Amino acid sequence: GAVAGAIGAVACNPFEILRVRLQVQPLQSNGEGVLTTRSVFRGIMREEGIKTLYRATGTSVVLGMVCTAVNMSTYTLFREEALQRLNMKDGVLVDVGCALASGFLSALAMNPIDVVRTRMISDRSSPPKFRNGLHAARILLKQEGPS
């Protein structure tokens, strides 16, 4: 599960960069007052270069690994417990319940990593404020606390 998450993170990192930039940038005008994926991509390529599309890739890999590892392992654990210990009948109810529980735990585990990654991606300073995910986590924890 973790390897699949890592591969997916590397493959999708440029799209994550664009998504985060679209969410955090103030509205810019492209003639119609609409910020588009294309305008964000062009801006990154013009002002920061292709390397920016892979910023925070290491943190994205960790995020993908944590997500899939927690989700897959807890789903399997919950499913086994529901069927064997609780003697529940195999079916949609068990699948949905286990998926909801494992998804919740996965989101809980991913959130701190996602906050760090989002801050790294949205940092447009040159040189970047953060050297890597651990450096970013230490700075953010020192400046903002654990909340």
CSV table of C-alpha atoms in Angstrom, one decimal:
chain,number,residue,atom,x,y,z
A,1,GLY,CA,0.0,0.0,0.0
A,2,ALA,CA,2.7,2.4,0.9
A,3,VAL,CA,4.7,1.9,-2.3
A,4,ALA,CA,1.5,2.5,-4.4
A,5,GLY,CA,1.0,5.7,-2.5
A,6,ALA,CA,4.6,6.8,-3.1
A,7,ILE,CA,4.3,6.2,-6.8
A,8,GLY,CA,1.0,8.0,-7.1
A,9,ALA,CA,2.5,11.0,-5.2
A,10,VAL,CA,5.4,11.4,-7.5
A,11,ALA,CA,3.2,11.0,-10.6
A,12,CYS,CA,0.6,13.5,-9.4
A,13,ASN,CA,2.8,16.1,-7.7
A,14,PRO,CA,2.6,18.7,-10.5
A,15,PHE,CA,-1.2,18.5,-10.4
A,16,GLU,CA,-1.1,19.0,-6.6
A,17,ILE,CA,1.1,22.0,-7.0
A,18,LEU,CA,-1.4,23.6,-9.4
A,19,ARG,CA,-4.4,22.7,-7.2
A,20,VAL,CA,-2.8,24.2,-4.1
A,21,ARG,CA,-1.7,27.3,-6.0
A,22,LEU,CA,-5.2,27.8,-7.3
A,23,GLN,CA,-6.6,27.6,-3.8
A,24,VAL,CA,-4.1,29.9,-2.1
A,25,GLN,CA,-3.4,32.6,-4.6
A,26,PRO,CA,-5.5,35.7,-4.6
A,27,LEU,CA,-7.7,36.1,-7.6
A,28,GLN,CA,-5.7,37.4,-10.6
A,29,SER,CA,-6.9,38.8,-13.8
A,30,ASN,CA,-6.4,37.1,-17.2
A,31,GLY,CA,-8.6,39.5,-19.0
A,32,GLU,CA,-11.8,38.0,-17.5
A,33,GLY,CA,-10.9,38.1,-13.8
A,34,VAL,CA,-10.7,34.4,-13.6
A,35,LEU,CA,-7.7,32.4,-12.3
A,36,THR,CA,-7.3,29.3,-14.5
A,37,THR,CA,-5.1,26.2,-14.2
A,38,ARG,CA,-3.5,27.3,-17.5
A,39,SER,CA,-2.6,30.8,-16.1
A,40,VAL,CA,-1.2,29.3,-12.9
A,41,PHE,CA,0.9,26.8,-14.9
A,42,ARG,CA,2.2,29.4,-17.2
A,43,GLY,CA,3.0,31.7,-14.2
A,44,ILE,CA,5.0,28.9,-12.5
A,45,MET,CA,6.9,28.1,-15.6
A,46,ARG,CA,7.7,31.7,-16.4
A,47,GLU,CA,8.5,32.9,-12.9
A,48,GLU,CA,9.8,29.8,-11.0
A,49,GLY,CA,10.6,27.1,-13.5
A,50,ILE,CA,9.7,23.4,-13.9
A,51,LYS,CA,11.5,22.5,-10.7
A,52,THR,CA,8.6,24.1,-8.8
A,53,LEU,CA,6.2,21.5,-10.1
A,54,TYR,CA,8.1,19.0,-8.0
A,55,ARG,CA,8.5,21.1,-4.9
A,56,ALA,CA,7.6,19.1,-1.7
A,57,THR,CA,7.6,15.8,-3.6
A,58,GLY,CA,9.3,14.1,-0.7
A,59,THR,CA,6.5,15.3,1.6
A,60,SER,CA,3.9,14.2,-1.0
A,61,VAL,CA,5.5,10.8,-1.0
A,62,VAL,CA,5.3,10.5,2.7
A,63,LEU,CA,1.7,11.7,2.6
A,64,GLY,CA,0.8,9.1,0.0
A,65,MET,CA,2.5,6.4,1.9
A,66,VAL,CA,0.8,7.2,5.1
A,67,CYS,CA,-2.6,7.5,3.4
A,68,THR,CA,-2.6,4.2,1.7
A,69,ALA,CA,-0.8,2.3,4.5
A,70,VAL,CA,-3.2,3.5,7.2
A,71,ASN,CA,-6.3,3.2,5.0
A,72,MET,CA,-5.5,-0.3,3.7
A,73,SER,CA,-4.3,-1.7,7.0
A,74,THR,CA,-7.1,-0.4,9.1
A,75,TYR,CA,-9.8,-1.3,6.6
A,76,THR,CA,-8.5,-4.9,6.6
A,77,LEU,CA,-8.3,-4.9,10.4
A,78,PHE,CA,-11.8,-3.5,10.9
A,79,ARG,CA,-13.3,-5.9,8.4
A,80,GLU,CA,-11.7,-8.9,10.0
A,81,GLU,CA,-12.9,-7.7,13.4
A,82,ALA,CA,-16.4,-7.1,12.2
A,83,LEU,CA,-16.7,-10.5,10.5
A,84,GLN,CA,-14.9,-12.7,13.1
A,85,ARG,CA,-15.2,-11.1,16.5
A,86,LEU,CA,-18.6,-9.3,16.0
A,87,ASN,CA,-20.0,-12.0,13.8
A,88,MET,CA,-21.5,-9.5,11.4
A,89,LYS,CA,-22.8,-10.7,8.1
A,90,ASP,CA,-20.5,-9.9,5.1
A,91,GLY,CA,-22.1,-7.2,3.0
A,92,VAL,CA,-22.4,-3.6,2.1
A,93,LEU,CA,-23.0,-2.5,5.6
A,94,VAL,CA,-19.7,-4.0,6.8
A,95,ASP,CA,-17.9,-2.6,3.8
A,96,VAL,CA,-19.2,0.9,4.2
A,97,GLY,CA,-18.7,1.0,8.0
A,98,CYS,CA,-15.1,-0.3,7.6
A,99,ALA,CA,-14.4,2.2,4.8
A,100,LEU,CA,-15.7,5.1,6.8
A,101,ALA,CA,-13.7,4.2,9.9
A,102,SER,CA,-10.5,3.6,7.9
A,103,GLY,CA,-11.0,6.7,5.9
A,104,PHE,CA,-11.4,8.7,9.1
A,105,LEU,CA,-8.2,7.4,10.6
A,106,SER,CA,-6.4,7.9,7.3
A,107,ALA,CA,-7.5,11.6,7.2
A,108,LEU,CA,-6.4,12.0,10.8
A,109,ALA,CA,-3.0,10.6,10.1
A,110,MET,CA,-2.6,12.6,6.9
A,111,ASN,CA,-3.7,16.1,8.1
A,112,PRO,CA,-0.4,17.3,9.8
A,113,ILE,CA,1.6,16.1,6.8
A,114,ASP,CA,-0.8,17.8,4.4
A,115,VAL,CA,-0.6,21.1,6.3
A,116,VAL,CA,3.2,21.0,6.0
A,117,ARG,CA,3.1,20.1,2.3
A,118,THR,CA,0.6,22.9,1.6
A,119,ARG,CA,2.8,25.5,3.3
A,120,MET,CA,5.8,24.2,1.3
A,121,ILE,CA,3.9,24.4,-2.0
A,122,SER,CA,2.4,27.8,-1.4
A,123,ASP,CA,5.8,29.3,-0.4
A,124,ARG,CA,6.9,31.4,-3.3
A,125,SER,CA,10.0,32.9,-1.7
A,126,SER,CA,13.4,32.5,-3.4
A,127,PRO,CA,15.2,30.6,-2.0
A,128,PRO,CA,12.3,28.6,-0.4
A,129,LYS,CA,11.7,29.1,3.3
A,130,PHE,CA,11.7,25.4,3.9
A,131,ARG,CA,14.5,23.0,3.0
A,132,ASN,CA,12.4,19.8,3.4
A,133,GLY,CA,9.3,18.5,5.1
A,134,LEU,CA,11.0,18.0,8.5
A,135,HIS,CA,12.5,21.5,8.4
A,136,ALA,CA,9.1,22.9,7.6
A,137,ALA,CA,7.4,20.9,10.3
A,138,ARG,CA,9.9,22.2,12.9
A,139,ILE,CA,9.5,25.8,11.9
A,140,LEU,CA,5.7,25.6,11.7
A,141,LEU,CA,5.5,23.9,15.1
A,142,LYS,CA,7.8,26.5,16.6
A,143,GLN,CA,6.0,29.5,15.1
A,144,GLU,CA,2.4,28.3,15.3
A,145,GLY,CA,2.3,25.5,17.9
A,146,PRO,CA,0.6,22.1,17.6
A,147,SER,CA,-2.9,23.5,16.8
